[in-house]
Tab-separated table of C-alpha atoms and ligand atoms in Angstrom:
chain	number	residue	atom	x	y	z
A	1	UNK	CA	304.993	109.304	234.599
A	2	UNK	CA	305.726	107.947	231.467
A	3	UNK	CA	303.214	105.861	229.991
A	4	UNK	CA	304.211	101.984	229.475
A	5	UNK	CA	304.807	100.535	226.139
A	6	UNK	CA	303.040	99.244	224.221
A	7	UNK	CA	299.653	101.526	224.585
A	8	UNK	CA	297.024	99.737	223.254
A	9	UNK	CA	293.835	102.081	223.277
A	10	UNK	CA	289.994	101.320	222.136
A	11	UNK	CA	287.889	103.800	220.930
A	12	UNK	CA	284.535	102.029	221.117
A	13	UNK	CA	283.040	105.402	218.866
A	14	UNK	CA	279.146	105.706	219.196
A	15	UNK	CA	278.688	101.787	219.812
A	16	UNK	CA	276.913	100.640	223.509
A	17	UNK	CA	274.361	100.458	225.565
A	18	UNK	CA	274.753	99.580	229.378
A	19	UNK	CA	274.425	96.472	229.441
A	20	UNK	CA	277.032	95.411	226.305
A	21	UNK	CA	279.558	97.764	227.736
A	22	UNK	CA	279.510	96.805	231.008
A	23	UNK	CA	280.636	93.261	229.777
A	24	UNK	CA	282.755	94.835	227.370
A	25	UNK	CA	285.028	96.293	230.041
A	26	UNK	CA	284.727	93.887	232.445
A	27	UNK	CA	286.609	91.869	229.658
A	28	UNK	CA	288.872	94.129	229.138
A	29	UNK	CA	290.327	94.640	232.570
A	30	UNK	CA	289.701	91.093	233.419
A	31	UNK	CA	293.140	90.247	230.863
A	32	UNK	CA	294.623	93.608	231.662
A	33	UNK	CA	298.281	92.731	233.106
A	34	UNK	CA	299.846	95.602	235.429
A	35	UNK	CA	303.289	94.620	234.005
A	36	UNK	CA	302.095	94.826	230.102
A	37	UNK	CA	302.145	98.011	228.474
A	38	UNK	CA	298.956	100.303	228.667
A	39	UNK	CA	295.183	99.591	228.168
A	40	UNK	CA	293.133	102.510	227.731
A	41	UNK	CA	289.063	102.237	226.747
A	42	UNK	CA	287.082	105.253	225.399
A	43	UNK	CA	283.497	104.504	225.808
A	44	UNK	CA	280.587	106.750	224.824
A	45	UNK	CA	279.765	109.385	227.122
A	46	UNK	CA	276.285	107.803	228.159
A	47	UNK	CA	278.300	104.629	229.396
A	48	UNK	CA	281.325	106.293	230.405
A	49	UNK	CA	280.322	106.136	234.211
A	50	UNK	CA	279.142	102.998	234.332
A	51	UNK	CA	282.489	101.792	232.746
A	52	UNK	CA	284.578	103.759	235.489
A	53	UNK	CA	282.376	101.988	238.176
A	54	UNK	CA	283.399	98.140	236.584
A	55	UNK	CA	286.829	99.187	236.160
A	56	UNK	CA	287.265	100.452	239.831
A	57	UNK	CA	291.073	99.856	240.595
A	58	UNK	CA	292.045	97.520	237.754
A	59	UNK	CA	294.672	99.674	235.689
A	60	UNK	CA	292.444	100.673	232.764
A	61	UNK	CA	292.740	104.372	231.608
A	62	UNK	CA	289.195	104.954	230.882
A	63	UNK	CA	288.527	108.169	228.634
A	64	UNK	CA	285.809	110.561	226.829
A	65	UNK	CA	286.045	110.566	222.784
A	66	UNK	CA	285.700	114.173	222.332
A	67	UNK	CA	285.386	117.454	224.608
A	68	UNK	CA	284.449	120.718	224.434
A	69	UNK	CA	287.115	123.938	225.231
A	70	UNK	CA	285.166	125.460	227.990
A	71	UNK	CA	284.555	124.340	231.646
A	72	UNK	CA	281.269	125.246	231.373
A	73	UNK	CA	278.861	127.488	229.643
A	74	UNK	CA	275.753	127.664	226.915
A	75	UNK	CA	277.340	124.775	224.288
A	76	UNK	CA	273.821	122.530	224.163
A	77	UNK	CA	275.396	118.903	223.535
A	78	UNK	CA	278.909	119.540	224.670
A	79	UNK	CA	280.483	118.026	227.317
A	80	UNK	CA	283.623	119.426	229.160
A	81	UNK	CA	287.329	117.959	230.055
A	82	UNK	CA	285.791	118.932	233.785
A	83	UNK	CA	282.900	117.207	233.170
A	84	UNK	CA	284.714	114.082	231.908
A	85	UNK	CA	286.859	114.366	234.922
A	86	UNK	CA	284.152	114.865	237.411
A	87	UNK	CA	283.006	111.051	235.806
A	88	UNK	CA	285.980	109.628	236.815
A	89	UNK	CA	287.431	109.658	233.273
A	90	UNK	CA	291.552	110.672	233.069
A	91	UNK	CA	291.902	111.129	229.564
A	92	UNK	CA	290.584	112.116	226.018
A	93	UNK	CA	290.306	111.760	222.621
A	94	UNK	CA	290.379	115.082	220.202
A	95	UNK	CA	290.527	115.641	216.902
A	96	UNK	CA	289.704	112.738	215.522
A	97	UNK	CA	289.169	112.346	211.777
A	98	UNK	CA	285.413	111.331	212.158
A	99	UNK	CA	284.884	114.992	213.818
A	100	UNK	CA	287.303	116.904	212.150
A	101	UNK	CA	286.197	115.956	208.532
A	102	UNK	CA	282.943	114.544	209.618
A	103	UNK	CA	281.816	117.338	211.869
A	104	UNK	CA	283.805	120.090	210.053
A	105	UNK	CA	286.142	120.747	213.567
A	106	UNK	CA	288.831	122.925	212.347
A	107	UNK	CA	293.113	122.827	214.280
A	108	UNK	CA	292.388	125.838	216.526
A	109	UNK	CA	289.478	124.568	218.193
A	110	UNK	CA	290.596	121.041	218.481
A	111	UNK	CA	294.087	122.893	219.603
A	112	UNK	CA	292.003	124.945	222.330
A	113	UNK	CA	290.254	121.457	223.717
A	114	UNK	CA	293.383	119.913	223.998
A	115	UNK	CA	294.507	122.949	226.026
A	116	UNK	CA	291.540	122.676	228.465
A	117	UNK	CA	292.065	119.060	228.266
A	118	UNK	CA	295.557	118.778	229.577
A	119	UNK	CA	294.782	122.089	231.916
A	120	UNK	CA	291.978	119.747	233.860
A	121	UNK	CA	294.421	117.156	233.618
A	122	UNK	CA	293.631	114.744	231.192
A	123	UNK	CA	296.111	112.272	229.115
A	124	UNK	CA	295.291	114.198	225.983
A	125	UNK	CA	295.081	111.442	222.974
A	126	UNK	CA	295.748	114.265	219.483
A	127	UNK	CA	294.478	112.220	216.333
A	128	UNK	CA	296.087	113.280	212.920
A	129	UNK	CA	296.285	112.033	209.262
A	130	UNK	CA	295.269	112.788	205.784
A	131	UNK	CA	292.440	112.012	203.572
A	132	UNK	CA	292.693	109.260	200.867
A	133	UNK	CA	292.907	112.602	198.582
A	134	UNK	CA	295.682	113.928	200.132
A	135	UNK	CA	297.562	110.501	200.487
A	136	UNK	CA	297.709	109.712	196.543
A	137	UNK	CA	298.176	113.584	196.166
A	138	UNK	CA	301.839	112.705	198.141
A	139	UNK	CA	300.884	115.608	200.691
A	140	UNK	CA	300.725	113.436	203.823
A	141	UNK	CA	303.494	115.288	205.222
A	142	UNK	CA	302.399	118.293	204.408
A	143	UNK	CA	298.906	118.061	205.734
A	144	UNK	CA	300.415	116.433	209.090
A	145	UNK	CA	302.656	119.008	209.455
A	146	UNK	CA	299.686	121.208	209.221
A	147	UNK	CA	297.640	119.671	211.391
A	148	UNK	CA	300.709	119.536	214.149
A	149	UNK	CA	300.646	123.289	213.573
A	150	UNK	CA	297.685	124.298	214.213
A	151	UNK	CA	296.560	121.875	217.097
A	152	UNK	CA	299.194	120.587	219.105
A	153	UNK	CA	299.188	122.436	222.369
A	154	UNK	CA	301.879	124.142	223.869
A	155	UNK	CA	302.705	122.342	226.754
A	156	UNK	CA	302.885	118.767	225.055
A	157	UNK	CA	305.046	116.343	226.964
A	158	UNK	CA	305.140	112.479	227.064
A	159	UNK	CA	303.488	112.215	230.466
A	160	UNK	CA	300.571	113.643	229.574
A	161	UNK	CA	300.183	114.033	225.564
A	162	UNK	CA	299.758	111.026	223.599
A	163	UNK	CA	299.856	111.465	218.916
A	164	UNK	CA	297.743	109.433	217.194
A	165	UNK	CA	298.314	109.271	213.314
A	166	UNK	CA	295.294	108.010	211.566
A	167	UNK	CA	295.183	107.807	208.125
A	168	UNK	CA	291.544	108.581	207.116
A	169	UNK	CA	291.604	106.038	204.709
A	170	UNK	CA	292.459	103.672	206.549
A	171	UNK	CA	289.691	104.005	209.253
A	172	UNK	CA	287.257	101.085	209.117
A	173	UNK	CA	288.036	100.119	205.628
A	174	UNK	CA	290.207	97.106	206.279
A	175	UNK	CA	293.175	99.109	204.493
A	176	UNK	CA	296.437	99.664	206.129
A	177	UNK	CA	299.806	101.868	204.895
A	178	UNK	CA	302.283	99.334	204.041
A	179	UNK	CA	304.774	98.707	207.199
A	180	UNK	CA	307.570	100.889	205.710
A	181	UNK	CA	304.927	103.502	205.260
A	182	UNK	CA	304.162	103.349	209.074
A	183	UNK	CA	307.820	102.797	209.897
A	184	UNK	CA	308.637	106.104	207.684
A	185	UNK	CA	305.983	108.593	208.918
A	186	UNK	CA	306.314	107.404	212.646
A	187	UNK	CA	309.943	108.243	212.216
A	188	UNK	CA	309.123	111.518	211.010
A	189	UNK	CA	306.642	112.320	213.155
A	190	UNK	CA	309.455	111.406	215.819
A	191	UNK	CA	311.895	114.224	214.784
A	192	UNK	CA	308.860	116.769	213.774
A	193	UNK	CA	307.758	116.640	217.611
A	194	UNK	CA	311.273	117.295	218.987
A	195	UNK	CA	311.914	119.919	216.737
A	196	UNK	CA	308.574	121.625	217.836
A	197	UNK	CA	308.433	120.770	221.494
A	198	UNK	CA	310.861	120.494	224.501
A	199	UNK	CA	311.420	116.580	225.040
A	200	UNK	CA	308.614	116.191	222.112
A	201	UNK	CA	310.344	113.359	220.958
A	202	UNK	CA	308.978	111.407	223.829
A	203	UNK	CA	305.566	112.038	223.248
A	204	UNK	CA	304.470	108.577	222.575
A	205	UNK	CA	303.292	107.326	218.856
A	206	UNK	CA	300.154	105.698	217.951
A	207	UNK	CA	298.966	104.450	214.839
A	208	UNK	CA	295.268	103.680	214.136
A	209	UNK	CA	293.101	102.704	211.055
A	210	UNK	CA	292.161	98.775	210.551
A	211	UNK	CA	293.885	97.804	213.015
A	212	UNK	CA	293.356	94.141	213.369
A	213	UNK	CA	295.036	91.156	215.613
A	214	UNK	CA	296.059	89.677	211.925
A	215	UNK	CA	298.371	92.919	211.500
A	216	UNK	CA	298.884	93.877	215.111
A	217	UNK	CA	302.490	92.588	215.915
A	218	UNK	CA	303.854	93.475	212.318
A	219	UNK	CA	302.883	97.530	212.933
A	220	UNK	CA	303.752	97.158	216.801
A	221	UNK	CA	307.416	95.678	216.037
A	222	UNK	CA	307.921	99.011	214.141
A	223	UNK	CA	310.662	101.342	215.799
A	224	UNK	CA	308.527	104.744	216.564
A	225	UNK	CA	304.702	102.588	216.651
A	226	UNK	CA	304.600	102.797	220.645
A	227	UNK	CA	301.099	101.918	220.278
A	228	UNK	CA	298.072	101.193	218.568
A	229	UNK	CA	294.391	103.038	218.673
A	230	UNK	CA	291.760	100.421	217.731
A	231	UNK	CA	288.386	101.144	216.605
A	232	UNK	CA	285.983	98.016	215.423
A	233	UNK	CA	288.295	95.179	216.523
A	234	UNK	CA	288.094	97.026	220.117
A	235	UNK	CA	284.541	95.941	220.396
A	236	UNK	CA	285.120	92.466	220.468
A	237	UNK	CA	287.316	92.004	223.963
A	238	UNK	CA	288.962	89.013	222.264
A	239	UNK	CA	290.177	90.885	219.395
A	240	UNK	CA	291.432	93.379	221.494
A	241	UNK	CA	293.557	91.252	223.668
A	242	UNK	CA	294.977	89.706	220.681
A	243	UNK	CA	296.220	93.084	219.683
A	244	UNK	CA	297.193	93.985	223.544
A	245	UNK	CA	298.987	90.617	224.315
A	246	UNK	CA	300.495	91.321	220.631
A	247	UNK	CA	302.458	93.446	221.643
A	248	UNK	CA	306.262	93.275	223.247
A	249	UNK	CA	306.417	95.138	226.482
A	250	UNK	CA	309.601	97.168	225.069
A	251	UNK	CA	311.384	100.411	226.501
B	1	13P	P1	289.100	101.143	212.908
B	1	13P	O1	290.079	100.369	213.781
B	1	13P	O2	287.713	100.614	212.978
B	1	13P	O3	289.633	101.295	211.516
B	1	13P	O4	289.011	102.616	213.533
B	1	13P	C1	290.171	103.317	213.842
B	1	13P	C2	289.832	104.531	214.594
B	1	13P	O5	289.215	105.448	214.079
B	1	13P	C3	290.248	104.611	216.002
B	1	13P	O6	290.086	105.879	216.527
């Protein structure tokens, strides 16, 4: 099923202990509004039960930030799509900027975890976007066209494969692309995804990287933004429902 507009995902990174994210999402799906777009939280993995449990039926995707390619096997301080599924979590995060430059993950790997991802099905959230480097270089298409190559799986679809395009710069510096920036490269990333993928231009559009409740409605309104990943402001459930109620419920 397709997944309602706008999506308005948290990725809490390697902040919480029990007892602050048990509040945290009890916050969260306390404003959650089955009629309003979609909520998703991605809580570390030491919490990630706990926030299943305090979400119960309340329609909050809750989802691991990072997963290993195999089921199972000798990969000391990995944790598998089955794994994440067998917590009651129904979706993931890969390839996100703070493990592909940060950890040195490379496209095929984070290609072959969204593979096992989707094949334990999990809503598969694919982060992309360039460095600072590469931005004033003017090779942001380049390097996202790239990046699409090498680790978008083969059986993407809307339903179950969700694009995130996250400038690295932009991550937790308080910077933003300028709104014709994000209306250009969402537009592009449009058309790049149909040209690769049967019905790939339905794979919804994220953008992440400062994303604020200041900005939220200005890169939401955009045409091809169908949602937004947060990082910081997501750990402040006020913030966050300033960007989710910022949102029109559209399409
Ligand atoms: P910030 O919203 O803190 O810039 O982080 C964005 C991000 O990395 C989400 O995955």
């Amino acid at each position: 099923m397709p997944l309602a507009r706008p999506i308005v995902f948290g990725n809490w990174k390697m902040y919480g202990l029990r007892a602050d994210s048990r509040a945290r999402a009890e916050a969260v799906a306390g404003f959650v509004r089955a009629d309003h777009g979609t909520v998703g939280i991605f809580p570390p993995f030491t919490v990630l039960r706990e926030v299943v449990e305090v979400v119960g039926e309340r329609p909050v995707v809750v989802g691991g930030q990072d997963c290993h390619d195999r089921p199972e096997g000798a990969f000391t301080g990995s944790i598998s799509p089955v794994m994440l599924r067998d917590a009651g979590a129904t979706a993931v995060i890969v390839g996100h900027s703070e493990r592909r430059h940060g950890l040195g993950e490379d496209d095929a790997f984070i290609r072959r975890k969204a593979e096992a991802a989707l094949a334990a099905g999990l809503l598969v959230v694919l982060c992309i976007g360039e460095t600072e480097a590469e931005y004033l270089a003017g090779r942001r298409h380049e390097v996202l066209e790239r990046q699409l190559e090498g680790s978008l799986p083969t059986a993407a679809d809307g339903g179950r494969l969700v694009i995130a395009y996250e400038p690295v710069w932009a991550i937790g510096t308080g910077r933003t692309p300028t709104l014709e920036e994000i209306r250009e490269i969402h537009g592009w990333l449009r058309q790049e995804l149909a040209r690769r993928r049967p019905g790939g231009s339905d794979i919804p559009l994220l953008y992440g990287g400062s994303v604020k409740p200041a900005n939220a409605a200005g890169i939401l309104a955009q045409p091809d933004v169908d949602g937004v990943l947060v990082g910081g402001a997501s750990l402040d459930p006020e913030a966050f429902r300033a960007i989710y109620e910022a949102g029109d419920a559209r399409r």
